[in-house]
Coordinates of C-alpha atoms in Angstrom, one line a residue:
M1 CA -23.0 -5.0 3.7
A2 CA -21.1 -6.6 6.5
G3 CA -18.1 -5.4 8.5
K4 CA -16.8 -2.0 9.5
P5 CA -15.3 0.3 6.8
V6 CA -11.7 -0.2 6.2
R7 CA -10.3 3.3 5.9
P8 CA -7.0 3.7 4.0
V9 CA -3.9 4.4 6.1
N10 CA -2.4 6.4 3.3
A11 CA -4.4 9.6 2.5
I12 CA -2.6 10.1 -0.8
D13 CA -4.0 6.8 -2.1
Q14 CA -7.5 7.8 -1.0
T15 CA -7.1 11.2 -2.7
R16 CA -5.9 9.6 -5.9
R17 CA -8.9 7.2 -5.9
M18 CA -11.5 9.8 -5.1
L19 CA -10.4 12.1 -7.9
S20 CA -11.1 9.3 -10.3
L21 CA -14.3 8.4 -8.5
V22 CA -15.9 11.8 -9.1
T23 CA -15.5 11.5 -12.8
Y24 CA -16.6 7.8 -12.8
L25 CA -19.8 8.6 -10.9
R26 CA -20.7 11.6 -12.9
E27 CA -20.7 9.5 -16.1
R28 CA -22.7 6.7 -14.5
P29 CA -25.8 7.9 -12.6
G30 CA -27.2 5.2 -10.3
A31 CA -24.1 3.0 -10.6
R32 CA -24.3 -0.2 -8.6
V33 CA -22.1 -0.2 -5.4
E34 CA -20.7 -3.6 -6.2
D35 CA -19.8 -2.6 -9.8
V36 CA -18.0 0.6 -8.7
A37 CA -16.1 -1.3 -6.0
R38 CA -15.0 -3.9 -8.5
A39 CA -13.9 -1.3 -11.0
F40 CA -11.7 0.4 -8.4
G41 CA -10.4 -2.9 -6.9
I42 CA -11.6 -2.1 -3.4
T43 CA -14.2 -3.6 -1.1
E44 CA -17.7 -2.1 -0.8
D45 CA -16.9 -1.0 2.7
E46 CA -13.9 1.0 1.4
L47 CA -16.1 2.5 -1.3
V48 CA -18.7 3.6 1.3
S49 CA -15.8 5.2 3.3
D50 CA -14.9 7.3 0.3
L51 CA -18.6 8.2 -0.3
D52 CA -18.7 9.5 3.3
V53 CA -15.9 12.0 2.5
L54 CA -17.1 13.2 -1.0
P55 CA -20.1 15.2 0.4
M56 CA -17.5 17.4 2.2
C57 CA -16.0 18.4 -1.2
G58 CA -17.2 21.0 -3.7
T59 CA -16.5 24.4 -5.2
S60 CA -17.1 26.1 -1.9
F61 CA -18.4 25.2 1.6
R62 CA -21.9 26.5 0.9
G63 CA -24.4 23.8 0.9
G64 CA -25.4 24.0 -2.7
D65 CA -21.8 23.8 -3.9
L66 CA -20.9 20.7 -2.0
L67 CA -21.2 17.3 -3.7
D68 CA -24.6 15.8 -2.9
I69 CA -23.8 12.1 -3.2
D70 CA -25.4 9.2 -1.3
T71 CA -26.2 5.5 -1.6
D72 CA -29.0 3.2 -0.6
G73 CA -26.6 0.3 -0.1
E74 CA -27.1 -1.0 -3.7
R75 CA -26.8 2.1 -6.0
I76 CA -25.0 5.4 -5.8
W77 CA -26.9 8.7 -6.6
W78 CA -25.4 12.1 -7.4
H79 CA -28.2 14.6 -7.0
N80 CA -26.3 17.8 -8.0
P81 CA -23.7 16.9 -10.7
A82 CA -24.3 20.4 -12.2
A83 CA -22.6 21.9 -9.1
L84 CA -19.3 21.2 -10.8
A85 CA -20.4 22.6 -14.2
A86 CA -18.6 25.7 -15.5
E87 CA -21.9 27.7 -15.7
A88 CA -22.7 27.1 -12.0
A89 CA -19.4 28.5 -10.7
E90 CA -18.8 32.0 -9.6
P91 CA -15.7 33.9 -10.5
L92 CA -12.8 32.6 -8.4
R93 CA -10.8 35.0 -6.3
L94 CA -7.6 33.8 -4.7
A95 CA -5.1 35.6 -2.5
S96 CA -1.5 35.3 -3.5
D97 CA -0.6 32.7 -0.9
E98 CA -3.8 30.7 -1.8
A99 CA -2.9 30.7 -5.5
T100 CA 0.7 29.6 -4.6
A101 CA -0.5 26.7 -2.4
L102 CA -3.1 25.6 -5.0
L103 CA -0.6 25.6 -7.9
V104 CA 2.1 23.7 -5.9
A105 CA -0.5 21.1 -4.7
A106 CA -2.0 20.7 -8.2
R107 CA 1.4 20.1 -9.8
A108 CA 2.2 17.5 -7.1
V109 CA -1.1 15.6 -7.6
A110 CA -0.6 15.6 -11.4
T111 CA 2.5 13.5 -10.9
L112 CA 0.8 10.7 -8.9
P113 CA 1.4 7.5 -10.9
G114 CA -2.1 6.0 -10.2
L115 CA -4.1 9.0 -11.5
R116 CA -6.1 8.2 -14.5
E117 CA -5.0 9.9 -17.7
G118 CA -8.3 11.8 -18.3
D119 CA -8.2 13.2 -14.7
R120 CA -4.5 14.1 -15.1
Q121 CA -5.2 16.1 -18.3
A122 CA -8.1 17.8 -16.7
L123 CA -6.0 18.8 -13.8
L124 CA -3.2 20.1 -16.0
R125 CA -5.7 22.3 -17.9
A126 CA -7.2 23.7 -14.7
T127 CA -3.6 24.4 -13.5
A128 CA -2.8 26.3 -16.6
K129 CA -5.9 28.5 -16.1
V130 CA -5.0 29.2 -12.5
E131 CA -1.5 30.1 -13.6
A132 CA -2.8 32.6 -16.1
A133 CA -5.1 34.2 -13.5
A134 CA -2.5 34.2 -10.7
G135 CA 0.0 36.4 -12.4
E136 CA 3.1 37.0 -10.2
A137 CA 2.0 34.3 -7.7
A138 CA 2.4 31.7 -10.4
G139 CA 6.1 32.6 -10.7
A140 CA 6.5 32.1 -7.0
S141 CA 4.9 28.7 -7.1
A142 CA 7.2 27.6 -9.8
R143 CA 10.1 27.8 -7.3
L144 CA 8.4 25.3 -5.0
S145 CA 7.8 21.6 -5.5
V146 CA 6.3 18.7 -3.5
T147 CA 7.2 15.0 -4.3
F148 CA 5.1 12.1 -3.1
E149 CA 6.8 8.9 -2.2
S150 CA 5.4 6.2 -4.5
E151 CA 6.2 3.1 -6.4
G152 CA 6.1 4.9 -9.8
G153 CA 5.0 2.9 -12.8
V154 CA 4.4 -0.3 -10.8
F155 CA 1.3 1.3 -9.1
A156 CA 0.0 2.5 -12.5
D157 CA 0.5 -1.0 -14.1
V158 CA -1.2 -2.8 -11.2
D159 CA -4.1 -0.2 -11.2
R160 CA -4.6 -0.7 -14.9
A161 CA -4.5 -4.5 -14.7
I162 CA -7.1 -4.4 -12.0
S163 CA -9.4 -2.1 -14.0
E164 CA -8.9 -4.1 -17.2
R165 CA -9.0 -7.5 -15.4
R166 CA -5.7 -8.7 -16.8
R167 CA -3.0 -10.9 -15.4
L168 CA 0.4 -9.6 -14.3
W169 CA 3.9 -11.1 -14.6
I170 CA 6.3 -9.9 -12.0
R171 CA 9.8 -10.4 -10.7
Y172 CA 9.5 -10.1 -6.9
Y173 CA 12.2 -9.8 -4.2
S174 CA 11.4 -11.8 -1.1
P175 CA 13.6 -10.5 1.8
A176 CA 12.8 -13.6 3.9
R177 CA 14.5 -15.8 1.4
D178 CA 16.8 -13.2 -0.1
E179 CA 15.8 -14.1 -3.6
V180 CA 14.0 -12.8 -6.7
T181 CA 11.4 -15.0 -8.2
A182 CA 9.3 -14.7 -11.3
R183 CA 5.6 -15.4 -11.1
E184 CA 2.2 -14.6 -12.6
I185 CA -0.5 -13.1 -10.4
D186 CA -4.2 -12.2 -10.8
P187 CA -4.4 -8.9 -9.0
I188 CA -7.4 -8.4 -6.7
R189 CA -7.0 -5.0 -5.1
L190 CA -4.5 -2.4 -3.9
V191 CA -4.2 -1.8 -0.2
S192 CA -2.1 0.6 1.9
V193 CA -0.9 -0.4 5.4
G194 CA 2.2 1.7 5.9
H195 CA 3.4 0.7 2.4
T196 CA 1.3 0.0 -0.7
Y197 CA 0.6 -3.6 -1.5
V198 CA -1.3 -5.6 -4.2
E199 CA -3.4 -8.5 -2.9
A200 CA -3.5 -11.1 -5.6
W201 CA -3.9 -14.8 -6.5
C202 CA -0.4 -16.2 -7.1
R203 CA -0.4 -18.8 -9.9
R204 CA 3.1 -20.0 -8.7
S205 CA 1.9 -20.9 -5.2
E206 CA -1.8 -21.4 -6.1
A207 CA -2.8 -19.2 -3.0
R208 CA -3.6 -15.7 -2.1
R209 CA -0.5 -13.6 -1.6
T210 CA 0.2 -9.9 -0.8
F211 CA 3.1 -8.2 -2.6
R212 CA 4.7 -4.9 -1.6
L213 CA 5.0 -2.7 -4.6
D214 CA 8.5 -1.3 -3.8
R215 CA 9.8 -4.9 -3.9
V216 CA 8.6 -5.5 -7.5
A217 CA 11.8 -5.5 -9.6
E218 CA 10.0 -5.9 -13.0
I219 CA 6.3 -6.0 -14.1
K220 CA 4.4 -6.7 -17.3
I221 CA 0.7 -6.6 -18.1
L222 CA -0.2 -9.9 -19.8
D223 CA -2.9 -10.5 -22.4
E224 CA -4.4 -13.3 -20.3
P225 CA -7.5 -12.3 -18.4
S226 CA -7.2 -12.1 -14.6
A227 CA -9.4 -14.9 -13.0
P228 CA -8.8 -15.1 -9.3
P229 CA -11.0 -17.6 -7.5
E230 CA -13.9 -16.3 -5.5
I231 CA -12.4 -15.5 -2.1
E232 CA -13.6 -13.3 0.7
P233 CA -11.7 -10.0 1.0
R234 CA -9.7 -9.8 4.2
D235 CA -10.5 -7.2 6.8
L236 CA -7.2 -5.3 7.1
S237 CA -8.3 -2.9 9.7
E238 CA -6.3 -4.9 12.3
G239 CA -3.2 -4.8 10.1
L240 CA -1.7 -6.6 7.1
V241 CA -0.2 -9.5 9.0
Q242 CA -2.9 -11.6 10.8
P243 CA -1.5 -15.0 11.9
A244 CA -3.8 -18.0 11.9
A245 CA -4.2 -20.4 14.8
E246 CA -2.7 -23.2 12.8
D247 CA 0.5 -21.3 11.9
P248 CA 3.8 -22.5 13.6
E249 CA 4.6 -21.1 17.0
V250 CA 7.8 -19.2 17.5
I251 CA 9.2 -18.0 20.9
V252 CA 11.5 -15.0 21.0
E253 CA 13.2 -13.6 24.1
V254 CA 14.2 -10.0 24.1
G255 CA 16.0 -7.7 26.5
P256 CA 14.9 -4.2 27.5
G257 CA 16.2 -2.8 24.1
G258 CA 14.0 -5.3 22.2
R259 CA 10.7 -4.7 23.8
W260 CA 9.5 -2.9 20.6
V261 CA 9.0 -6.3 19.0
A262 CA 5.8 -6.8 21.1
E263 CA 4.5 -3.5 19.7
Y264 CA 5.2 -4.3 16.0
Y265 CA 4.5 -8.0 15.8
P266 CA 1.1 -9.6 16.5
H267 CA 1.7 -12.1 19.3
D268 CA -0.2 -14.6 21.5
S269 CA 1.6 -13.6 24.7
A270 CA 4.4 -11.4 26.1
D271 CA 5.6 -12.5 29.5
E272 CA 7.9 -10.3 31.6
L273 CA 11.5 -11.5 32.2
P274 CA 13.6 -10.7 35.3
D275 CA 16.0 -8.4 33.4
G276 CA 13.2 -6.2 32.1
G277 CA 12.9 -8.0 28.8
L278 CA 10.0 -10.1 27.4
R279 CA 9.4 -13.7 26.4
I280 CA 7.2 -13.3 23.3
T281 CA 5.2 -16.1 21.7
L282 CA 3.9 -15.5 18.2
R283 CA 2.8 -17.3 15.1
T284 CA 3.8 -17.0 11.5
P285 CA 3.2 -18.9 8.3
D286 CA 6.9 -18.5 7.4
P287 CA 9.1 -18.9 10.5
A288 CA 12.2 -18.6 8.4
S289 CA 11.3 -14.9 7.8
L290 CA 12.1 -14.2 11.5
R291 CA 15.8 -14.8 10.9
R292 CA 16.0 -11.2 9.8
L293 CA 14.4 -10.1 13.0
A294 CA 17.0 -12.1 15.0
L295 CA 19.8 -10.4 13.1
R296 CA 18.2 -7.0 13.6
L297 CA 17.9 -7.6 17.4
G298 CA 21.6 -8.6 17.7
R299 CA 22.4 -8.7 21.5
D300 CA 18.9 -7.4 22.3
G301 CA 17.2 -10.7 21.6
R302 CA 17.2 -14.3 20.4
I303 CA 15.0 -17.0 19.0
V304 CA 14.4 -19.7 21.6
A305 CA 12.0 -22.1 19.7
P306 CA 11.6 -24.0 17.5
P307 CA 15.3 -25.3 17.9
E308 CA 15.9 -25.6 14.2
L309 CA 15.0 -22.0 13.6
A310 CA 17.1 -20.9 16.6
E311 CA 20.1 -22.7 15.1
S312 CA 19.4 -21.3 11.7
A313 CA 19.4 -17.8 13.1
R314 CA 22.7 -18.4 15.0
R315 CA 24.3 -19.7 11.8
A316 CA 23.1 -16.6 9.8
A317 CA 24.6 -14.4 12.5
R318 CA 27.9 -16.2 12.4
E319 CA 28.0 -16.0 8.6
A320 CA 27.2 -12.2 8.8
L321 CA 30.0 -11.7 11.3
A322 CA 32.5 -13.7 9.2
A323 CA 31.6 -11.7 6.1
Y324 CA 32.1 -8.4 8.1
D325 CA 35.5 -9.6 9.4
G326 CA 36.5 -10.5 5.9
I327 CA 35.7 -7.0 4.7
E328 CA 37.7 -5.5 7.6
A329 CA 40.7 -7.6 6.7
Q330 CA 40.6 -6.5 3.1
D331 CA 40.3 -2.8 4.1
A332 CA 43.2 -3.0 6.6
P333 CA 46.5 -1.4 5.5
D334 CA 49.3 -3.8 4.4
N335 CA 52.2 -2.7 6.7
G336 CA 54.1 -5.9 6.2
I337 CA 53.3 -7.2 9.7
R338 CA 51.9 -10.7 9.9
E339 CA 50.6 -12.6 12.9

């Protein structure tokens, strides 16, 4: 197993996956690492990262009640699955604040769109039992709620398509081109790097692409099987955007107010300028996407090279200003005065 573990940035996604993983492993003693990773649409390193956390979970913090799960690199073994059996558990005693916190958390987790239905129903049954035992605390918890930011049904559809190995049809908004396109994709895995993305083989471009879930305008699970070509999973521990040496070079000059660009964009160099700004050299497979960066920078920066991209950015800025002036003119009161 090569490479260092890629730990998810979003703890909610990892929690969602691990809840399903417990049920999956209990039903499949000695499951193969590669089969489990494929079923969950993650790399083997990510799976091992989850397995490192599971032994810290259980019905209590006493050794015998924690999950005893390990792997020899090829198979996964759960040595004490009976630790979660009803007959092994002692009567649960919760303080009022503990019961309130538990109920609020359980209801919030039950709303997660990527949770498998069997796990959701089991959680709801457990929540009902806690409510019955909590008495007045249950009433207090009903007045509290927690909502997780998510991409709703899109995540669930992608997760299902990955597990069932089916192709997806999506309408996707590309901010770089300011257009919505329809395409068919073979999903490979879900990843979280700030936002949640699906890495997939795009049949429209015949290449690997990464799609941000909150930019999916419409999604359908197709009957066609998903058949992405055999490609090596990317190590995303250094970030989602990893420019290649052959990508076009772009030079951006920013003032002191635009120095943040060097922190958020991978770059080859960032040279100091006399006014306290930076001359940043970076690479991107789609230089046109940096027009939005130029508009965002405004007076704090400009694209210097290549010349055609610099002119395109200036033209986009002029058009934006013209549109703004037109709106101002429409909103101005008509007092009968004309220039």
